[in-house]
Short mmCIF file of C-alpha atoms and ligand atoms in Angstrom, two decimals:
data_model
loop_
_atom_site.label_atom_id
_atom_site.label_comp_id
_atom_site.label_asym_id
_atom_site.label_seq_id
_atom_site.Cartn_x
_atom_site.Cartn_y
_atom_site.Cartn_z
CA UNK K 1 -27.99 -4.43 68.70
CA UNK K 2 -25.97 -3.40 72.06
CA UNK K 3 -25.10 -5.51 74.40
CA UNK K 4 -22.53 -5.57 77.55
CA UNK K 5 -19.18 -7.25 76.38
CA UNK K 6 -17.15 -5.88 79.23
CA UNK K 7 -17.39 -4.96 83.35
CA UNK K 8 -15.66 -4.04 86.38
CA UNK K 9 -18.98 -3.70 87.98
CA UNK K 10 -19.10 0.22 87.60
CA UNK K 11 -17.36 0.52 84.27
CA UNK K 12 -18.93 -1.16 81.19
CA UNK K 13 -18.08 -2.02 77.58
CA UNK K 14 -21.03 -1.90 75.72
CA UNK K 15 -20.77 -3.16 71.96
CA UNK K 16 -23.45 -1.29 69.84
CA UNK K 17 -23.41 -2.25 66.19
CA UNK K 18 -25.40 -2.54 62.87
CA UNK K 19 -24.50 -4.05 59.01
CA UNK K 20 -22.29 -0.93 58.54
CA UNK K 21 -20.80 0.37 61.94
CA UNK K 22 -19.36 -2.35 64.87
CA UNK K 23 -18.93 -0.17 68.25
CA UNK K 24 -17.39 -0.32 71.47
CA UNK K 25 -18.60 2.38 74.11
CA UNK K 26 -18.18 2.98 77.61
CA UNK K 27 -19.73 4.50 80.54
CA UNK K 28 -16.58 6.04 81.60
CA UNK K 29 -16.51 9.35 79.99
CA UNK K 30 -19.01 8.16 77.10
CA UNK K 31 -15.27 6.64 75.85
CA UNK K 32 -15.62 5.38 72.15
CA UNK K 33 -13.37 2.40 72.35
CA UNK K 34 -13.25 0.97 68.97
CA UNK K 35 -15.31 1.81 65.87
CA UNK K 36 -14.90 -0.65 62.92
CA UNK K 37 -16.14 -0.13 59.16
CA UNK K 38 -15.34 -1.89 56.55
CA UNK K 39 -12.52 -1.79 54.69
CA UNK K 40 -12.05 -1.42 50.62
CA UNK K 41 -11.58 -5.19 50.47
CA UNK K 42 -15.03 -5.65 52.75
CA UNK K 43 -13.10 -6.30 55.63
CA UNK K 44 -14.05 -4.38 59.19
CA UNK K 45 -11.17 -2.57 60.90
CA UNK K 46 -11.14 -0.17 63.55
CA UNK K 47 -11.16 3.49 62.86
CA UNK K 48 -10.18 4.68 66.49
CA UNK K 49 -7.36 4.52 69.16
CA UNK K 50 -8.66 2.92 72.72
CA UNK K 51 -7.50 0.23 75.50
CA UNK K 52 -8.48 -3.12 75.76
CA UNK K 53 -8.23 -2.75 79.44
CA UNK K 54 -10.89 -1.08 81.05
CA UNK K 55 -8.51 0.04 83.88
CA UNK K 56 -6.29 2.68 81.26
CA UNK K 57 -9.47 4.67 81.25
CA UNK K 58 -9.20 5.13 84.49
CA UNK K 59 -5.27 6.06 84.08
CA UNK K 60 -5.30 7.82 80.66
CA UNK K 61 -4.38 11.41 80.47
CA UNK K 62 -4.44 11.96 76.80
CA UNK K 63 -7.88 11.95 76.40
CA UNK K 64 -8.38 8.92 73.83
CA UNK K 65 -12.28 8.43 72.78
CA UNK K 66 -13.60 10.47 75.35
CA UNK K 67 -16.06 13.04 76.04
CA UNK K 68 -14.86 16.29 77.24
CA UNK K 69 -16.30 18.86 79.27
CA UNK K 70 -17.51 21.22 80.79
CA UNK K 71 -15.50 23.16 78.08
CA UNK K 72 -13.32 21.41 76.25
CA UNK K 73 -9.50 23.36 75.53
CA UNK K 74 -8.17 25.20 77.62
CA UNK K 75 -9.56 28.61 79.70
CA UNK K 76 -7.11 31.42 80.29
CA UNK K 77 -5.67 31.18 83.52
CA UNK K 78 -8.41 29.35 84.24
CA UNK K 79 -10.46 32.22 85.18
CA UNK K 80 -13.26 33.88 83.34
CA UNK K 81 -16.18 36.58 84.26
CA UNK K 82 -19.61 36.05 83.89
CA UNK K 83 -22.79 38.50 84.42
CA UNK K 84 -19.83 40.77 86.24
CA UNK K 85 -18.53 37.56 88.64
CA UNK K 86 -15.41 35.65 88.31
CA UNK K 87 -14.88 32.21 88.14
CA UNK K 88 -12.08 30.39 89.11
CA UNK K 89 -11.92 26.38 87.41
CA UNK K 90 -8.95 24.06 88.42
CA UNK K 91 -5.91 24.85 86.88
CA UNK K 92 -4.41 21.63 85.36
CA UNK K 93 -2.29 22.57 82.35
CA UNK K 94 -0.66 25.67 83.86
CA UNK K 95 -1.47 28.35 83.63
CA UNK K 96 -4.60 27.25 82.14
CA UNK K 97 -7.70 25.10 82.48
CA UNK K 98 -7.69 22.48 80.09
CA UNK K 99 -11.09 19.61 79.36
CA UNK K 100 -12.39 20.50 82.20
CA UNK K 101 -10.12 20.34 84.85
CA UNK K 102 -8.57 17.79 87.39
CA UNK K 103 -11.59 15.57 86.81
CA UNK K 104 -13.38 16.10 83.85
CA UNK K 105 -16.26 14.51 82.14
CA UNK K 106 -14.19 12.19 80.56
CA UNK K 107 -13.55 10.28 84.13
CA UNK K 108 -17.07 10.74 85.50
CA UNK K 109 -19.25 7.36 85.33
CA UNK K 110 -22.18 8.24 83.50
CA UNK K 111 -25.43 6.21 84.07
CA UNK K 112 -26.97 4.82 80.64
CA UNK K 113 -29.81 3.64 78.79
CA UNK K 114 -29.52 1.35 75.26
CA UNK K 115 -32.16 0.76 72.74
CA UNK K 116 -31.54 -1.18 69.46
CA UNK K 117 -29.48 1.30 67.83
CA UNK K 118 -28.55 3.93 70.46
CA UNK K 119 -26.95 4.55 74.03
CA UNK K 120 -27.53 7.37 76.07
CA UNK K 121 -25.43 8.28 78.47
CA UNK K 122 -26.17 10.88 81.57
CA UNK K 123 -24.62 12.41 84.46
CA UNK K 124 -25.59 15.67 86.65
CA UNK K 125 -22.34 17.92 87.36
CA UNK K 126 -23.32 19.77 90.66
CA UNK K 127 -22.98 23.46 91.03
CA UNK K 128 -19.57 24.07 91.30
CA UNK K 129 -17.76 21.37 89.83
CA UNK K 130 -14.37 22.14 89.22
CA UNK K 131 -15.30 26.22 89.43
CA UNK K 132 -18.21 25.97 86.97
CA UNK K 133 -21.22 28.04 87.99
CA UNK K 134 -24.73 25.88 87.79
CA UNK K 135 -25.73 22.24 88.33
CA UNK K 136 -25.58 21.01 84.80
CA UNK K 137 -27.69 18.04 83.61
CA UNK K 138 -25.95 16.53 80.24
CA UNK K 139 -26.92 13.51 77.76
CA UNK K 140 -24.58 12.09 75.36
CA UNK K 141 -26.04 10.36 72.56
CA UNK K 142 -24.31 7.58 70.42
CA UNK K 143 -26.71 6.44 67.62
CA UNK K 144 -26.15 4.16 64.42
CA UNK K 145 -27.72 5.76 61.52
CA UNK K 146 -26.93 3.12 58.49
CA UNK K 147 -23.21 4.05 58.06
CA UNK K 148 -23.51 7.51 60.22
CA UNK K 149 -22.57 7.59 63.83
CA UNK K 150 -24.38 10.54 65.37
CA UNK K 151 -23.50 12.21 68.77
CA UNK K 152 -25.76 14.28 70.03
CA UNK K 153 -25.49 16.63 73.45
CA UNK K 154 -28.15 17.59 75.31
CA UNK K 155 -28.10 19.99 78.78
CA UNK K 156 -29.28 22.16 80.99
CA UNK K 157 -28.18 24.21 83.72
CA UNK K 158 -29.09 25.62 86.81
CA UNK K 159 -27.31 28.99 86.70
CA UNK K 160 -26.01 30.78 84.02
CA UNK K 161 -22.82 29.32 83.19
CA UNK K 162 -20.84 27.82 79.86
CA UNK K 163 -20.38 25.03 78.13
CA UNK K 164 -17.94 23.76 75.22
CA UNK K 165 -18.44 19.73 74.76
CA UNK K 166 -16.75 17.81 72.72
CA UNK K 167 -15.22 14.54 71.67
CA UNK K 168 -11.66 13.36 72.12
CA UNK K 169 -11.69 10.38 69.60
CA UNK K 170 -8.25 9.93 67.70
CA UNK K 171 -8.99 8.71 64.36
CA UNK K 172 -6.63 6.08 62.13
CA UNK K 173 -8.25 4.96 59.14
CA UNK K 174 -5.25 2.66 57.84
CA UNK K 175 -5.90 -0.42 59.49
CA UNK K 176 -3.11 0.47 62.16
CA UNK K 177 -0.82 -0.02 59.11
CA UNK K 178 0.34 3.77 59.38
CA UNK K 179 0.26 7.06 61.06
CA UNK K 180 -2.06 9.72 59.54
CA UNK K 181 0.58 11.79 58.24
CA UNK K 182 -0.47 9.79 55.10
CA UNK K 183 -4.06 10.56 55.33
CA UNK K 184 -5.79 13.31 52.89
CA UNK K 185 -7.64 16.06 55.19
CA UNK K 186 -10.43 18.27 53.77
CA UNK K 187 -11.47 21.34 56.11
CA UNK K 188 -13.70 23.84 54.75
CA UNK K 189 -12.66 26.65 56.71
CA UNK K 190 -10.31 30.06 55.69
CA UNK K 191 -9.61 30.87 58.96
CA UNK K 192 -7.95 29.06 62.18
CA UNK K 193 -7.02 30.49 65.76
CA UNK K 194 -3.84 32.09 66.67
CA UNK K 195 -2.14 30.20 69.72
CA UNK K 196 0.16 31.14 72.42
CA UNK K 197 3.11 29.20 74.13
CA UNK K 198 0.79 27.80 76.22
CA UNK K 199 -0.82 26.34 73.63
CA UNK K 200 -3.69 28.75 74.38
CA UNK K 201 -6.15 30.00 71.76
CA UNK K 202 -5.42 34.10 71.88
CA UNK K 203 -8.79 34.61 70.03
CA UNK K 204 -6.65 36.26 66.96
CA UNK K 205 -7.84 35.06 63.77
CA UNK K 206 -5.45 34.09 60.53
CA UNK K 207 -6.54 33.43 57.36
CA UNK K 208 -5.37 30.07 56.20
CA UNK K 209 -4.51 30.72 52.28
CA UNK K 210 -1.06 30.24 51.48
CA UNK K 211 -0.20 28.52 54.73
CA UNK K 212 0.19 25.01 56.32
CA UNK K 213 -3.01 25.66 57.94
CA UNK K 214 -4.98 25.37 54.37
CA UNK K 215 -7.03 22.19 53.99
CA UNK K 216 -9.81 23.74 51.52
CA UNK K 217 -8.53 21.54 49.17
CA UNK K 218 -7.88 17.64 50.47
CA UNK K 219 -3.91 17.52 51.66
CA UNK K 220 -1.74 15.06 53.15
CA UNK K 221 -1.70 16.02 56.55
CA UNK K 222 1.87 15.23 56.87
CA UNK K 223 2.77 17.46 53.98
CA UNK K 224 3.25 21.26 56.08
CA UNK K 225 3.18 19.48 59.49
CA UNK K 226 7.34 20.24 60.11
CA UNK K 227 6.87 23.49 58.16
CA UNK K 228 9.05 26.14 59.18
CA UNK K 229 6.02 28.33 60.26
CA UNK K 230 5.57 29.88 63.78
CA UNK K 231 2.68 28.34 64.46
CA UNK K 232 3.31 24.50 63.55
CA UNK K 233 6.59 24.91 65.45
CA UNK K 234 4.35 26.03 68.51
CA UNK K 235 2.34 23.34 68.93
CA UNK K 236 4.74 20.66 67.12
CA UNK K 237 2.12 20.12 64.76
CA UNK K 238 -1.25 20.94 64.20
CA UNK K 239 -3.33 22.09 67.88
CA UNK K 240 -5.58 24.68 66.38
CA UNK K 241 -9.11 25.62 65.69
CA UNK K 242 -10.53 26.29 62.41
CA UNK K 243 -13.32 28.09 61.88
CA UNK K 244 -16.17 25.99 59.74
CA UNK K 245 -17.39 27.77 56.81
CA UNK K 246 -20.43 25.87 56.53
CA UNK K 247 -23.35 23.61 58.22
CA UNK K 248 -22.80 20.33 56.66
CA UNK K 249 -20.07 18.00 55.54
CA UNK K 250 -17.55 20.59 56.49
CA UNK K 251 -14.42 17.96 57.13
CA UNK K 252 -13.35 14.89 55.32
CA UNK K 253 -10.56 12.67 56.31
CA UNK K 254 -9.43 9.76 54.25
CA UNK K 255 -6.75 6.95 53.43
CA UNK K 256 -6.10 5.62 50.01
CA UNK K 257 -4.82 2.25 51.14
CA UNK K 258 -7.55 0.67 52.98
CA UNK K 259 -9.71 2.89 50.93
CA UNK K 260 -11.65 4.36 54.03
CA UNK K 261 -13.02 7.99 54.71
CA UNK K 262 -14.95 9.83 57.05
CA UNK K 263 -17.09 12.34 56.52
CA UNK K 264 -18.11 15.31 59.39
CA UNK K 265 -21.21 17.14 59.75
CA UNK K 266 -21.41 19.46 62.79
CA UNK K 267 -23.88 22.20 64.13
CA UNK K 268 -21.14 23.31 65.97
CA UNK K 269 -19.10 26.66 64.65
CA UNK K 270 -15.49 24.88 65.16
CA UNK K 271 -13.23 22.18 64.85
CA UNK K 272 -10.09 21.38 67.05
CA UNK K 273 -7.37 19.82 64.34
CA UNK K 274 -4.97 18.14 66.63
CA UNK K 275 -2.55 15.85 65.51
CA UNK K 276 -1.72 13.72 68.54
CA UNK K 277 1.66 15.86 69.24
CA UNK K 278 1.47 14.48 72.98
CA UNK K 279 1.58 10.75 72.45
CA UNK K 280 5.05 10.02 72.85
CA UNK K 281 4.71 6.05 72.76
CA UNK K 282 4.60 5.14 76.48
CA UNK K 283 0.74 4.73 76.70
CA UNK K 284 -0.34 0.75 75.21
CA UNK K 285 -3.44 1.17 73.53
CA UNK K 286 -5.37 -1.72 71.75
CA UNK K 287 -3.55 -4.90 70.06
CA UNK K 288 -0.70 -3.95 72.52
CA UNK K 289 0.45 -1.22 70.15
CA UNK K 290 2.12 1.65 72.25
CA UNK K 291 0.66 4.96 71.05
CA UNK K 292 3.26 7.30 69.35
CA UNK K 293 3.19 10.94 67.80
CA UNK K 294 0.55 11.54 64.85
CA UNK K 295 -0.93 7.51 65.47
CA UNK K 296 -4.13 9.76 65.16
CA UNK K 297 -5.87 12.73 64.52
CA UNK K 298 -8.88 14.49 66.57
CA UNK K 299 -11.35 15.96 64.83
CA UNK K 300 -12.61 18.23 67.89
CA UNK K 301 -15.81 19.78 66.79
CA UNK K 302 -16.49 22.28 69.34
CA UNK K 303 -16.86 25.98 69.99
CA UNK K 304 -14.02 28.12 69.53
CA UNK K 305 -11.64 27.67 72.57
CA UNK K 306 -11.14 29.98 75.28
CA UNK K 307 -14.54 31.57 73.96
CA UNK K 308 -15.37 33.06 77.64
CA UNK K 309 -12.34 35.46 77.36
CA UNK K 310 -12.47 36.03 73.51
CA UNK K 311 -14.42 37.29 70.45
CA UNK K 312 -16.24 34.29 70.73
CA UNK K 313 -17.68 34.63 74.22
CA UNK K 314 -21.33 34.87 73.47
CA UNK K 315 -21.55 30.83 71.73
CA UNK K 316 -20.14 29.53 74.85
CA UNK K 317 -22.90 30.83 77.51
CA UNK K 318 -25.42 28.92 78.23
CA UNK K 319 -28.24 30.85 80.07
CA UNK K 320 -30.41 29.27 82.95
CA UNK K 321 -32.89 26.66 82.50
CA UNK K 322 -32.16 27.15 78.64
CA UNK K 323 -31.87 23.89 76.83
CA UNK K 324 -28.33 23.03 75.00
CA UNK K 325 -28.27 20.67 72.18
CA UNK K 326 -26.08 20.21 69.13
CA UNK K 327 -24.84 17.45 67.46
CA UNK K 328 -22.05 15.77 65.29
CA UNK K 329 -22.25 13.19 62.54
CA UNK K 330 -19.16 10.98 61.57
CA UNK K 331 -20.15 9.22 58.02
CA UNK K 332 -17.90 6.17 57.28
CA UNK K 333 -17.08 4.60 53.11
C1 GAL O 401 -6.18 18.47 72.63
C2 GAL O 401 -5.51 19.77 72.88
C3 GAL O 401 -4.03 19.49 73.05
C4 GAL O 401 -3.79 18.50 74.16
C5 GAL O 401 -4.64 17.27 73.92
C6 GAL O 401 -4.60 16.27 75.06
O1 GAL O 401 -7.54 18.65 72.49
O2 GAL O 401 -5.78 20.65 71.82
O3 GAL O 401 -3.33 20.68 73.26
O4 GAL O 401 -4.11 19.09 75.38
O5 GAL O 401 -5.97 17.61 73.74
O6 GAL O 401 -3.35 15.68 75.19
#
């Protein structure tokens, strides 16, 4: 069933729920405001960080539940080459371009369309946004499956150009008891991306065995996160990509004391782990709870960052008139 709980006029809340899964989406920047399971004692608690307010996601700069795009991460100086032209995007987390620039797709008002068990949600970025070559046409796709979630992203573009969506969602399975340090992460991946100081993806791969980075086996993620390791200490925790070893049920996240997990199935090649190192408590999220370091973890599935002006370059363009679709499954028990 969906129906709209919430409105400003332009900006809904749109509750979307079956037996298993009780939503809360939004128009602005397809946000995914609260996302409630049950619990081991049958109970349904929310999964996700989000506002109450509709107004924060007007305000919010840390990305909480949204869509991001065109390419989510950031883009080297913001500049990248393409069929022998360069591109210049908005440079917003200097010296970079990061989700998109100085308004991404997770502040655009998207137009929408509901059935029973589904929303989708589309917008038309015109040729040029923010630098990006092409008037791209993109559909976001929230559907209840049982116990699955499934987002699914359709596009096309005008001109050659590229393309890197993902979503922003900050998970907490404990009820909002805890942080996730106490969580157990499963990543099925041997190898994660190199960063810069700038938090920048170099395109430098590192195998993961024998480091904090290795989640083949289910860890705490708070058990390496203040390792004394180059790479934590760069991004103050985990902000890197790992590189999926396989096309299903490649991630698992999970909390022994409400007895949730979630399970993620992605066609796309990556995931961004990033354990909320830039909420620093000053941004009140639902329940009037003020958002603080490693309250959540993103699960970013997405192609590898920076791709345009990496190995990686060739996942990342999307040709003319060619159509774009992958999806991601979050299964909740
Ligand atoms: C993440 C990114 C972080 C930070 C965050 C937003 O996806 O990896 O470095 O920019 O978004 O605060």
């Amino acid at each position: 069933m969906t129906q709209i709980i919430k409105t400003n006029g332009k900006i809904d809340f749109i509750s979307i729920r079956n037996e298993y899964i009780k939503a809360v989406v939004s128009n602005i920047g397809c946000a995914i405001v609260s996302l409630k399971t049950k619990n081991k004692d049958g109970i349904f608690t929310d999964n996700v960080l989000g506002f109450d307010k509709i107004d924060t996601y007007i305000t919010q700069d840390k990305y909480i539940g949204v869509f991001v795009g065109r390419c989510a991460n950031r883009i080297e100086n913001g500049s990248f080459f393409l069929n022998d032209e360069e591109h210049k995007l908005f440079v917003n987390n200097t010296p970079n371009h990061l989700h998109g620039g100085k308004e991404g797709f997770d502040k655009k008002i998207f137009d929408y369309i509901s059935t029973d068990d589904s929303i989708e949600f589309s917008y038309i970025s015109k040729d040029n946004e923010e630098g990006y070559p092409g008037e791209l046409t993109v559909r976001v796709k929230y559907q209840l499956q049982g116990n699955k979630f499934v987002i699914t992203y359709d596009a096309i573009s005008s001109k050659d150009t590229i393309f890197n969506p993902t979503n922003h969602t900050y998970f907490n399975l404990s009820d909002g008891k805890s942080d996730i340090l106490e969580h157990y992460l499963q990543i099925s991946s041997d190898k994660f991306g190199i960063i810069n100081s700038n938090s920048l993806a170099t395109g430098q791969l590192a195998n993961v065995f024998n480091t904090p980075f290795d989640f083949t086996v289910p860890k705490k993620i708070g058990k390496d996160i203040y390792a004394d390791d180059a790479q934590i200490i760069l991004a103050n925790g985990y902000d890197h990509s790992f590189v999926l070893n396989k096309s299903s049920n490649q991630i698992t996240l999970s909390d022994v004391a409400s007895g949730k997990s979630l399970t993620v199935s992605t066609t796309m090649p990556c995931v961004q782990l990033y354990t909320a190192n830039f909420l620093d408590g000053n941004i009140k999220g639902k329940n009037n709870k003020f958002y603080a370091k490693h309250d959540g973890v993103c699960l970013e599935t997405q192609f590898f960052p920076n791709a345009i002006n990496n190995n990686f370059k060739n996942d990342v363009i999307l040709k003319a008139n060619k159509p774009f679709s992958q999806s991601t499954i979050w299964e909740f028990n």
